[in-house]
mmCIF file of C-alpha atoms in Angstrom:
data_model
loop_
_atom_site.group_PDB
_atom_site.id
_atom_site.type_symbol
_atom_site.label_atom_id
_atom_site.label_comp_id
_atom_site.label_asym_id
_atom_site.label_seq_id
_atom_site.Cartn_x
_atom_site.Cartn_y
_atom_site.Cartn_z
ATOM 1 C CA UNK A 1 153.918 111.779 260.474
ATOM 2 C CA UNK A 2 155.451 114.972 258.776
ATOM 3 C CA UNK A 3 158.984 114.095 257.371
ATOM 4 C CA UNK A 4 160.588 117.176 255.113
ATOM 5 C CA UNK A 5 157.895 119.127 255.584
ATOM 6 C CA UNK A 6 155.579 116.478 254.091
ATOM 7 C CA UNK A 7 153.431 113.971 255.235
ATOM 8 C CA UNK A 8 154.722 110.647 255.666
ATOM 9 C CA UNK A 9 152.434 107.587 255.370
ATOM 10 C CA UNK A 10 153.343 103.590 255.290
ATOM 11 C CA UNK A 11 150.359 100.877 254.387
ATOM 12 C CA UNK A 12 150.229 97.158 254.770
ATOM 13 C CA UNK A 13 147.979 94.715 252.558
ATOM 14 C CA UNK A 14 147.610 91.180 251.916
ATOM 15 C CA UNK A 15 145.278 88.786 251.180
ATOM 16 C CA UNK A 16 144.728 84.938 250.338
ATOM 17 C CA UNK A 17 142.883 83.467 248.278
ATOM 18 C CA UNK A 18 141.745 79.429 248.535
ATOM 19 C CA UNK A 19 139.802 77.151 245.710
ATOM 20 C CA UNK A 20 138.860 73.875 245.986
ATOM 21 C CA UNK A 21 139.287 73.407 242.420
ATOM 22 C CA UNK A 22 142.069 76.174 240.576
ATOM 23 C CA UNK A 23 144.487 78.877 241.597
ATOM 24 C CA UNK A 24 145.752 79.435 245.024
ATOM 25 C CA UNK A 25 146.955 83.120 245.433
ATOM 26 C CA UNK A 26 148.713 84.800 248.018
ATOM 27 C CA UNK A 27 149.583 88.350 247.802
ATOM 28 C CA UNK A 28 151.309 91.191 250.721
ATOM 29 C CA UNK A 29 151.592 94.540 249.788
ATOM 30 C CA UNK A 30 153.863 97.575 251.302
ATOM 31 C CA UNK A 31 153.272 101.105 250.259
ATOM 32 C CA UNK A 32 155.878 104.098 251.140
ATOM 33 C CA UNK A 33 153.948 107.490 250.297
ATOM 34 C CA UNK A 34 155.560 110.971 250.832
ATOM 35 C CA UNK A 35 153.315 114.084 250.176
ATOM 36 C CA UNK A 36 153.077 117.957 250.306
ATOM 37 C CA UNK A 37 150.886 119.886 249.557
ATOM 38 C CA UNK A 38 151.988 123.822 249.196
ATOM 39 C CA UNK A 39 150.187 127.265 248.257
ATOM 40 C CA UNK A 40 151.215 128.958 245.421
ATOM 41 C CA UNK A 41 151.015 132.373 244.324
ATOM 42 C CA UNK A 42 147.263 134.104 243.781
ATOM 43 C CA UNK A 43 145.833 131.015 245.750
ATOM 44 C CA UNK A 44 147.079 128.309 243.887
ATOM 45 C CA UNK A 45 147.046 124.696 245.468
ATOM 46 C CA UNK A 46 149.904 122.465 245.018
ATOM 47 C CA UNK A 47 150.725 118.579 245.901
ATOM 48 C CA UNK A 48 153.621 116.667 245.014
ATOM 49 C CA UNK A 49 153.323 113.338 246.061
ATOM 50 C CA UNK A 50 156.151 110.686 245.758
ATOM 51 C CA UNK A 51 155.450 107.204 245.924
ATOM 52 C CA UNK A 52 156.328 103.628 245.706
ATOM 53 C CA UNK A 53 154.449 100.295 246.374
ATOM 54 C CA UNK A 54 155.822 96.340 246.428
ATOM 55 C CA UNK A 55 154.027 93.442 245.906
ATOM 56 C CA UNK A 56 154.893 89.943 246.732
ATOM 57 C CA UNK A 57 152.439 86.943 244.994
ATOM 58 C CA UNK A 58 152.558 83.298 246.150
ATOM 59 C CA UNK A 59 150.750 81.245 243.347
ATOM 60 C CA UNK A 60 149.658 77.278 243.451
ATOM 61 C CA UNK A 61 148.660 76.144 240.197
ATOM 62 C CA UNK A 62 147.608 72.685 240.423
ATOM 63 C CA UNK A 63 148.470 72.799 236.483
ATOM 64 C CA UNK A 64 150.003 74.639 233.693
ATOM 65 C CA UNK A 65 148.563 77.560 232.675
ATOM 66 C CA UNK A 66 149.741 79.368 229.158
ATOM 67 C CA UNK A 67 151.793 81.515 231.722
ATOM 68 C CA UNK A 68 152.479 79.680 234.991
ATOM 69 C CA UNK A 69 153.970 76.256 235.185
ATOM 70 C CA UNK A 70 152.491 73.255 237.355
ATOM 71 C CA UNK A 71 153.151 74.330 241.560
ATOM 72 C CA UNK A 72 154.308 77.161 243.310
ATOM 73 C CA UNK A 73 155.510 80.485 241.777
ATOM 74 C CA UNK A 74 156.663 83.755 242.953
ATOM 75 C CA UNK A 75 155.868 86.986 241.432
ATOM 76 C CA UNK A 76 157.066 90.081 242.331
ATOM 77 C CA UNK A 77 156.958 94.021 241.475
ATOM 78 C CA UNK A 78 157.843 97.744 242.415
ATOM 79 C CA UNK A 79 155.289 100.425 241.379
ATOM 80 C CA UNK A 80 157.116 104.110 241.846
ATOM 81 C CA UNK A 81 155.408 107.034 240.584
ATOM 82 C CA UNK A 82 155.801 110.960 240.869
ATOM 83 C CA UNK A 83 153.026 113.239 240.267
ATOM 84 C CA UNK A 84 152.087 116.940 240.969
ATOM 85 C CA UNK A 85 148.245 118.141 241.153
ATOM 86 C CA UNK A 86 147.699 121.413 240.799
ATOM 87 C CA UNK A 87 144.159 123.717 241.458
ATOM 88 C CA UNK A 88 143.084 127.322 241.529
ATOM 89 C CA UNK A 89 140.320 127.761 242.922
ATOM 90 C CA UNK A 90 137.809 130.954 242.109
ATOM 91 C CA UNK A 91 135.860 131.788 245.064
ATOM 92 C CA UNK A 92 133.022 134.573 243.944
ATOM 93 C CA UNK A 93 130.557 136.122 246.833
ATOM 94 C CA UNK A 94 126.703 136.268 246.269
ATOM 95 C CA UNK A 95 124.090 137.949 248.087
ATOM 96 C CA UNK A 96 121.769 136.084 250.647
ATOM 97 C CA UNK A 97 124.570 133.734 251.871
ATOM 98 C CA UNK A 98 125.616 132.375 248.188
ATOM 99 C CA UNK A 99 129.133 132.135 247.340
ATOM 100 C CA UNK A 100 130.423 130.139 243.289
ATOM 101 C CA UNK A 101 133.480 128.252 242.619
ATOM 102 C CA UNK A 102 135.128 128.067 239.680
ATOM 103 C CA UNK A 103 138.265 125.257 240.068
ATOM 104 C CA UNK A 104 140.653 124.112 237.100
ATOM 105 C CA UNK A 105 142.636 121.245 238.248
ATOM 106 C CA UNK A 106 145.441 119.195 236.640
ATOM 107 C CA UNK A 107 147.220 115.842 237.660
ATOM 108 C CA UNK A 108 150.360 115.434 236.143
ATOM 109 C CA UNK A 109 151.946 111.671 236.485
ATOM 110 C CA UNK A 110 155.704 110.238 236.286
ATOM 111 C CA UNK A 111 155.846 106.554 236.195
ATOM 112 C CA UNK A 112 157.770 104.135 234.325
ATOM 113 C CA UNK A 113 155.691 101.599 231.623
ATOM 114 C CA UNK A 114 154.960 98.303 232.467
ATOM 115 C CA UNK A 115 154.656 96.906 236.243
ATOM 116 C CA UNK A 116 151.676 94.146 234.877
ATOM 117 C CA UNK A 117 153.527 90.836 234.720
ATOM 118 C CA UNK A 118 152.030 88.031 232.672
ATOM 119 C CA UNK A 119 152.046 85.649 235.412
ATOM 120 C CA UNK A 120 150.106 88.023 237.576
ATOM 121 C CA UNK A 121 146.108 86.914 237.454
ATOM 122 C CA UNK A 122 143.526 89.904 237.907
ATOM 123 C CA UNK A 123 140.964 88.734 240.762
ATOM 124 C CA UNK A 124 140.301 92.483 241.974
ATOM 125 C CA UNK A 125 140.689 94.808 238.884
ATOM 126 C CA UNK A 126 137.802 93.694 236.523
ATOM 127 C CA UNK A 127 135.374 96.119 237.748
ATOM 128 C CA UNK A 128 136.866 99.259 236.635
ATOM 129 C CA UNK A 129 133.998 102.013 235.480
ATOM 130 C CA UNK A 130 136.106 105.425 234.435
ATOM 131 C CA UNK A 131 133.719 108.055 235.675
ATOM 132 C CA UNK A 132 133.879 111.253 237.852
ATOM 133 C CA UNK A 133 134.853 109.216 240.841
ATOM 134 C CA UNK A 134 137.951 108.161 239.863
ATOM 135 C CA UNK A 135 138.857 111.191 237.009
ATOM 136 C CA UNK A 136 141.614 112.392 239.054
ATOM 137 C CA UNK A 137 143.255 109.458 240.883
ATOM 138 C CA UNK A 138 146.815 108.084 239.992
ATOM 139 C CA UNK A 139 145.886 104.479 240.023
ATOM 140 C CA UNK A 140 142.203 104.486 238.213
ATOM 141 C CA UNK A 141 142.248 100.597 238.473
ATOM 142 C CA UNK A 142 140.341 99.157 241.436
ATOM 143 C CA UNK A 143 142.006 96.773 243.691
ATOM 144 C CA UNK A 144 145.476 95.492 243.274
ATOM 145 C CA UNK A 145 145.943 93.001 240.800
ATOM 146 C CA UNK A 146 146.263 95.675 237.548
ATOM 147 C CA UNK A 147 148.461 98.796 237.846
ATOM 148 C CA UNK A 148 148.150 101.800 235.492
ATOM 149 C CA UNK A 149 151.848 102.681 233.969
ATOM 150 C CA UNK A 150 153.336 105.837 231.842
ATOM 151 C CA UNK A 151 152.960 109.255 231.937
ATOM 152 C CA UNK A 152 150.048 110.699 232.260
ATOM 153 C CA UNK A 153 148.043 113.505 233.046
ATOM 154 C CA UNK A 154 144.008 114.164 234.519
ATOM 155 C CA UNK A 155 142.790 117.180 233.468
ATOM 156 C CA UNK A 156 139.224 118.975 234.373
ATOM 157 C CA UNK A 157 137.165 121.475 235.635
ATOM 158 C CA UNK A 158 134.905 121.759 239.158
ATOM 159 C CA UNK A 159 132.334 124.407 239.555
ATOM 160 C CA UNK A 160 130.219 124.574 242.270
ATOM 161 C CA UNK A 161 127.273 127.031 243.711
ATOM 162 C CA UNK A 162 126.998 127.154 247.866
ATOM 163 C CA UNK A 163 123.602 127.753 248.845
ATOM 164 C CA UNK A 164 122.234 128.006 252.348
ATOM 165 C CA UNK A 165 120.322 125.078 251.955
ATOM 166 C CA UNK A 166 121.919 123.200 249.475
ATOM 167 C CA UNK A 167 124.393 122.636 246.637
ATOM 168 C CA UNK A 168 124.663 122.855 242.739
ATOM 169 C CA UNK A 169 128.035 121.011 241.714
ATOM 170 C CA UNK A 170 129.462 119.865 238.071
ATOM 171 C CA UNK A 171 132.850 118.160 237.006
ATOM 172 C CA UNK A 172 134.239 117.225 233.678
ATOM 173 C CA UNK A 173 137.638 115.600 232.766
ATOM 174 C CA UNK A 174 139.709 113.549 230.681
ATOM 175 C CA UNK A 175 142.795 111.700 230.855
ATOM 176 C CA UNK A 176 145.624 111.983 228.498
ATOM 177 C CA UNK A 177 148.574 109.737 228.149
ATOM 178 C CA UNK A 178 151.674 109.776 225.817
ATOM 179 C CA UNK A 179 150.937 106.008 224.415
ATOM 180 C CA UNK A 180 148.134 103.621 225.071
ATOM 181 C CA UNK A 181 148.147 101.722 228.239
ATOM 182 C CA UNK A 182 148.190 98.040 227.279
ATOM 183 C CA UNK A 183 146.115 96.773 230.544
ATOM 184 C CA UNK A 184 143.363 99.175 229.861
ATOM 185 C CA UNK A 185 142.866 97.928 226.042
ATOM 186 C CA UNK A 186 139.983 95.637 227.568
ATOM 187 C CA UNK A 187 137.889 98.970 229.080
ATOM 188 C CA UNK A 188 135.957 101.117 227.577
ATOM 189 C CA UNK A 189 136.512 105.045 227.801
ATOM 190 C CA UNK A 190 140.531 104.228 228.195
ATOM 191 C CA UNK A 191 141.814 103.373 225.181
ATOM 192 C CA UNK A 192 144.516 105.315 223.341
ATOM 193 C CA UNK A 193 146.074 107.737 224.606
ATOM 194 C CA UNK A 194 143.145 109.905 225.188
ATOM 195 C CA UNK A 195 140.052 108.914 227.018
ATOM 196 C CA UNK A 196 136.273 109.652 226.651
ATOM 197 C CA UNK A 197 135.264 112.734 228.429
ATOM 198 C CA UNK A 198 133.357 112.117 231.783
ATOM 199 C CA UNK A 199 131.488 114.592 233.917
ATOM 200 C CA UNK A 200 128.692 114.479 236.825
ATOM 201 C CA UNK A 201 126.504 116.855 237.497
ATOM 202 C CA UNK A 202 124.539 117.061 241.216
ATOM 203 C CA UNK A 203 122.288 119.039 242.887
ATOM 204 C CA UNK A 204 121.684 118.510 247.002
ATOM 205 C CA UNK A 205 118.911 119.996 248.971
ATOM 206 C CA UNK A 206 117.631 118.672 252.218
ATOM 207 C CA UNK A 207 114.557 116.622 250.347
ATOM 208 C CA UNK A 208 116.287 116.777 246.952
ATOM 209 C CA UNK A 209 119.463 114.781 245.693
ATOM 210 C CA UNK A 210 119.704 114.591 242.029
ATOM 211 C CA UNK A 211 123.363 112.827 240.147
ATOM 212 C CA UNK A 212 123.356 112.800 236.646
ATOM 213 C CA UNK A 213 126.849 111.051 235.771
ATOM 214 C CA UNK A 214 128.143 111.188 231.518
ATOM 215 C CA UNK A 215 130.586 109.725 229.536
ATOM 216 C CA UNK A 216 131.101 110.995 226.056
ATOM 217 C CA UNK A 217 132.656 109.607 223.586
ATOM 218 C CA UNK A 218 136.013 111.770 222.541
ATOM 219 C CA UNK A 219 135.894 110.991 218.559
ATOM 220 C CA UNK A 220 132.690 111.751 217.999
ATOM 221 C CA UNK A 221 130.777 112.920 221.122
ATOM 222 C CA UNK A 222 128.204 110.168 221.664
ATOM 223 C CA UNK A 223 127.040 109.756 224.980
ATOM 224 C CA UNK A 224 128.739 106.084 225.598
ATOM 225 C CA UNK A 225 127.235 105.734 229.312
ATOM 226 C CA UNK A 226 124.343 107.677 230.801
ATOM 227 C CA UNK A 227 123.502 107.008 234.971
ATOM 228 C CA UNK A 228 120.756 109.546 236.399
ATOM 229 C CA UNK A 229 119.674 109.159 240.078
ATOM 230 C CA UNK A 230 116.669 111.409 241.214
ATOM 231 C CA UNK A 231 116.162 110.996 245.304
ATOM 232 C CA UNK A 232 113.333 112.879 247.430
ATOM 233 C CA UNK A 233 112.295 112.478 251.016
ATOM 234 C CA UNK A 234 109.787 114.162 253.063
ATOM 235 C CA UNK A 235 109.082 113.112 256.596
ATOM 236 C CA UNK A 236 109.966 109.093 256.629
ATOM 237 C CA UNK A 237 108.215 109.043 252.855
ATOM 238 C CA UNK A 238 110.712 108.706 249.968
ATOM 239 C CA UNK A 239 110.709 108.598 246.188
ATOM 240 C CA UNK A 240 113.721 107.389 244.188
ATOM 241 C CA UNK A 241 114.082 107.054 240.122
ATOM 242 C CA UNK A 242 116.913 105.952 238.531
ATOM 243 C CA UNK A 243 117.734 105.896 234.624
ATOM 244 C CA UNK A 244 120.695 103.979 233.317
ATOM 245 C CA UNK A 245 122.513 103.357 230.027
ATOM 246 C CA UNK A 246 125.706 101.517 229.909
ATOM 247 C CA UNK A 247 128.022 100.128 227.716
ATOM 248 C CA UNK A 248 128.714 96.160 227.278
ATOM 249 C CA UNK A 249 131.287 95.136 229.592
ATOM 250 C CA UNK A 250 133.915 92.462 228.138
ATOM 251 C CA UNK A 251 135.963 91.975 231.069
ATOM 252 C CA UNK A 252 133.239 91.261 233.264
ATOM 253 C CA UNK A 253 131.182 89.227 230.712
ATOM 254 C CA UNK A 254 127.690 91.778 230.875
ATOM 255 C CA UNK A 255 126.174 92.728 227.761
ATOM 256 C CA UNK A 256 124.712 96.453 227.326
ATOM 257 C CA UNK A 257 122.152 97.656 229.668
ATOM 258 C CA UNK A 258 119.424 100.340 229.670
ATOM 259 C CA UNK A 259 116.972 100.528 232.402
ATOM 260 C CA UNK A 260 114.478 102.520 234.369
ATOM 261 C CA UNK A 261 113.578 101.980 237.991
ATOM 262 C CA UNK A 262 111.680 103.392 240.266
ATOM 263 C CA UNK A 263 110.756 102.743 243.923
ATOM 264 C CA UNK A 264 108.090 104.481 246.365
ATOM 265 C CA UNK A 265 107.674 104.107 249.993
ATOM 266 C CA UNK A 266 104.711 105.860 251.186
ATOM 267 C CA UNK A 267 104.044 106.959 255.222
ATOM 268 C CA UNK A 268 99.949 106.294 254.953
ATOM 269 C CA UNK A 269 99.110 106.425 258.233
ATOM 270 C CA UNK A 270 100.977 106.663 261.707
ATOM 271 C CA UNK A 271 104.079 104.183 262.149
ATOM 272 C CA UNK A 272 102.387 102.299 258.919
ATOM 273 C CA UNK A 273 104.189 102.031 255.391
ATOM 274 C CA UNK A 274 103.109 101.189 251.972
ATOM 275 C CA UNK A 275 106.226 100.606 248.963
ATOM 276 C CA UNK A 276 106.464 99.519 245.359
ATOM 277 C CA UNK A 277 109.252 99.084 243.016
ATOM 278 C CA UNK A 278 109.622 98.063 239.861
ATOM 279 C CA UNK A 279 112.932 97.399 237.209
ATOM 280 C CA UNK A 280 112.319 97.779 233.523
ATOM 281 C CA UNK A 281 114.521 96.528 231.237
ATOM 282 C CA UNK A 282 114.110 99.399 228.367
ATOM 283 C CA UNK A 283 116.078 97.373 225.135
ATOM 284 C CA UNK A 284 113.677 94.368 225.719
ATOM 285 C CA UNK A 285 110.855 96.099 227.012
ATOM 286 C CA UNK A 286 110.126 93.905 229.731
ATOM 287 C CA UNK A 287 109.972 94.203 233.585
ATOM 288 C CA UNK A 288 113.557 92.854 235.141
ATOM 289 C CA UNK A 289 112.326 93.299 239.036
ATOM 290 C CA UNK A 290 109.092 94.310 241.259
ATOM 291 C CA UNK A 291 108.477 94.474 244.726
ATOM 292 C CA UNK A 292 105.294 95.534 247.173
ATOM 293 C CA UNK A 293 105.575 95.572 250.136
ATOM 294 C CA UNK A 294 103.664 96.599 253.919
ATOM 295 C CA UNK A 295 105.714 97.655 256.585
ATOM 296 C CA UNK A 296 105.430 99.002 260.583
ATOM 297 C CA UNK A 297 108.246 101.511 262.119
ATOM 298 C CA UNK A 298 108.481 103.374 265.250
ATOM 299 C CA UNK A 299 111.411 104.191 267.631
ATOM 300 C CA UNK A 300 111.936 100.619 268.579
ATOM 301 C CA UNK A 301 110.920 98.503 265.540
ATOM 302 C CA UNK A 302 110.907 97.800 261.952
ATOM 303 C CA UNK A 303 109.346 95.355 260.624
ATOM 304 C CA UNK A 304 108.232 94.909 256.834
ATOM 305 C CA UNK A 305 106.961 92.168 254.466
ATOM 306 C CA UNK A 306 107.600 91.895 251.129
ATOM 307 C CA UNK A 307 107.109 90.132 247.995
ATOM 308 C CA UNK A 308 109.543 90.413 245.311
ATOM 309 C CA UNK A 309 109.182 88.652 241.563
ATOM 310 C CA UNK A 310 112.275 88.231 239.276
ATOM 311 C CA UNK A 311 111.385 88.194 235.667
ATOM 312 C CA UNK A 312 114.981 87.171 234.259
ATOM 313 C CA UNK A 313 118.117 85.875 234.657
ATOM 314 C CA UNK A 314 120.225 87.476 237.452
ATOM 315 C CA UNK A 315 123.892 87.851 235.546
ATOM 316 C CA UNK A 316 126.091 88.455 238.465
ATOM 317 C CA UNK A 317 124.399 86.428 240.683
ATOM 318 C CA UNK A 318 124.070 83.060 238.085
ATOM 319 C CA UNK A 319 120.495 83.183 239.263
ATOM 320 C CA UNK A 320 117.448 82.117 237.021
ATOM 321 C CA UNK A 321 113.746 84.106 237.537
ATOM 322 C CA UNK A 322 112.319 83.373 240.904
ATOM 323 C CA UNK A 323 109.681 85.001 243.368
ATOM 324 C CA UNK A 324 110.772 85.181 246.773
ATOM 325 C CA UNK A 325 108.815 87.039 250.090
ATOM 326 C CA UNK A 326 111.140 89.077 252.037
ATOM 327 C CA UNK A 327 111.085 89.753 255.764
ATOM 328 C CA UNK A 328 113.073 92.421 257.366
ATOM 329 C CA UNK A 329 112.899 93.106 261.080
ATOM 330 C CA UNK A 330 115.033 95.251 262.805
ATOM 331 C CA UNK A 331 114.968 95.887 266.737
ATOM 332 C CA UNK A 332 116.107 99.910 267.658
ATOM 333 C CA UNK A 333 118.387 100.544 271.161
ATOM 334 C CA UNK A 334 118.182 103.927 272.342
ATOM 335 C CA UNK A 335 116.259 107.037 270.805
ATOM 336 C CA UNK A 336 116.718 106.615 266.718
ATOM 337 C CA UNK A 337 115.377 109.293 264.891
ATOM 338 C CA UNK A 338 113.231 107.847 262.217
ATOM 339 C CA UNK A 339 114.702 108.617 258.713
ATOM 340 C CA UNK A 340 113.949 107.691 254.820
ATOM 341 C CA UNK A 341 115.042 104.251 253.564
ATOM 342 C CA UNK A 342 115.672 102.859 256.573
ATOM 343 C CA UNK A 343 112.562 100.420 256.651
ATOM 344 C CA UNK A 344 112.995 99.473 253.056
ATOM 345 C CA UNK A 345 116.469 100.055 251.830
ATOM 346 C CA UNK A 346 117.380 102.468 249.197
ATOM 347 C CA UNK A 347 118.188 100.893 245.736
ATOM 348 C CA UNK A 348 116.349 98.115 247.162
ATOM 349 C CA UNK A 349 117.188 95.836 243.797
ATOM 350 C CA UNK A 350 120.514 96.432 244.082
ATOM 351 C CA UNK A 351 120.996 95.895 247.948
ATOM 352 C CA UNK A 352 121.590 92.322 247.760
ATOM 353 C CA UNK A 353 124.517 92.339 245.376
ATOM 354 C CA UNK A 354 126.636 94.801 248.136
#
């Protein structure tokens, strides 16, 4: 609801958290919010939002721990912050329906240091990835558990070409803070009190979708992580190749990682489907996944078979090489207009982690 002119908004979280053998966690969560945004002079875009979360934590630890003592403990905090985004936007006119954007933005950030007690354990923070995605938001940390803290400000730069038919888009940024952030010591592209430079660039057509995501290094302008995803349909027949090159990741225990992978699915004839896939592993120089597969699909069934070989060790899953056949059937209501990936799934090796 609009209070002082702004826009008023109140959230609720919890969650809990049961082992059979370790830590019992409780947590509920309350967050006040309080924004508005406001046009300035020659177009310029303005949002001052004011915030401030709570959390509560109920822990059961069945024994000591370097930081918790043997049974229950309560942990709480307050997370306030203050911050002001600003954008000005460009907008140029082209012939034939084309129109450019050119957008600097900046995200200024008040918050007091700290807010990461010891006791607190981080279940839903580990998978932090500073990219594109998350270049301009206050809290870059997934989840709950971890909290950014200090000022700070996002910087960047959005440009985009409108097309008729399509889309051209690129964004670049970096983060910039007046002392290191103690909880973000652990991930790469945050430490100190500058971060790498990330950026994306994207291109959207109705048969062609192509992301190619970047982080550079800001000391000496290595490329650190690399992730390019090339997507084309035609009909209900779709290609996809991906490329990636990423760092090792020490919170989450994964070494580096450079792969190719590439997957095909193939209308041959009527309602009938061919597909192939396959997972290289680029560092060893071995195959990490394949899959071929046959597959039937019309307005009221889809129905494929697959087999699928895994050539290594599966490290988020704790699974060791296996070969596995793969049935997927799928009954339609109503008129469903037939569409790419939806017989075999797009990404198909990474379907099963989500």
């Amino acid at each position: 609801r609009d209070i002082a002119g702004g826009q008023f908004r109140f959230d609720l979280n919890g969650i809990a958290l049961s082992r059979g053998n370790g830590i019992n966690q409780q947590r509920i969560s309350g967050e006040l919010r309080w924004r508005l945004p406001m046009v300035g002079p020659a177009g310029q875009l303005f949002t001052l939002t004011a915030d401030v979360r709570g959390d509560g934590y109920r822990l059961e630890t069945p024994m000591a721990t370097a930081t918790l003592p043997k049974g229950d403990s309560l942990v709480s905090r307050a997370v306030p912050y203050l911050s002001l985004d600003w954008r000005w936007p460009f907008l140029a006119q082209g012939g034939g329906g084309r129109s450019y954007i050119l957008e600097p933005i900046a995200q200024f950030v008040a918050q007091p240091y700290g807010g990461n007690p010891r006791e607190l354990r981080n279940e839903d923070s580990s998978a932090f990835e500073f990219s594109d995605t998350n270049l301009f938001s206050v809290n870059q940390l997934p989840g709950y558990d971890l909290v950014e803290s200090g000022p700070r400000a996002n910087v960047g730069l959005n440009a985009e070409a409108l097309f008729p038919g399509g889309e051209v888009q690129a964004v670049v940024g970096q983060t910039f803070r007046l002392k290191p952030d103690p909880v973000l010591s652990g991930f790469a592209g945050q430490t100190g009190t500058a971060s790498d430079v990330v950026g994306r660039f994207s291109v959207k057509f109705p048969h062609l979708s192509i992301n190619d995501r970047l982080d550079f290094d800001r000391k000496n302008g290595s490329i650190n992580r690399h992730e390019v995803y090339v997507t084309g349909s035609y009909n209900q027949s779709s290609l996809q190749v991906a490329y990636v090159q990423l760092p090792d990741s020490i919170t989450l225990g994964l070494p580096s990682r450079e792969e190719l992978t590439g997957q095909a699915d193939l209308n041959v004839w009527n309602s009938w489907h061919v597909f192939a896939a396959a997972r290289r592993d680029l560092l060893s120089d071995q195959f990490i996944d394949t899959e071929y597969g046959l597959g039937y699909e019309d307005e009221c069934l889809a129905i494929s078979l697959a087999y699928r070989q895994r050539y290594t060790s599966d490290l988020v899953l704790g699974l060791p090489p296996s070969t596995a056949v793969i049935l997927r059937l799928q009954f339609k209501t109503g008129s469903t207009d037939l569409q790419p990936f939806s017989l075999f799934p797009q990404d198909v090796f990474t379907a099963l982690h989500r």
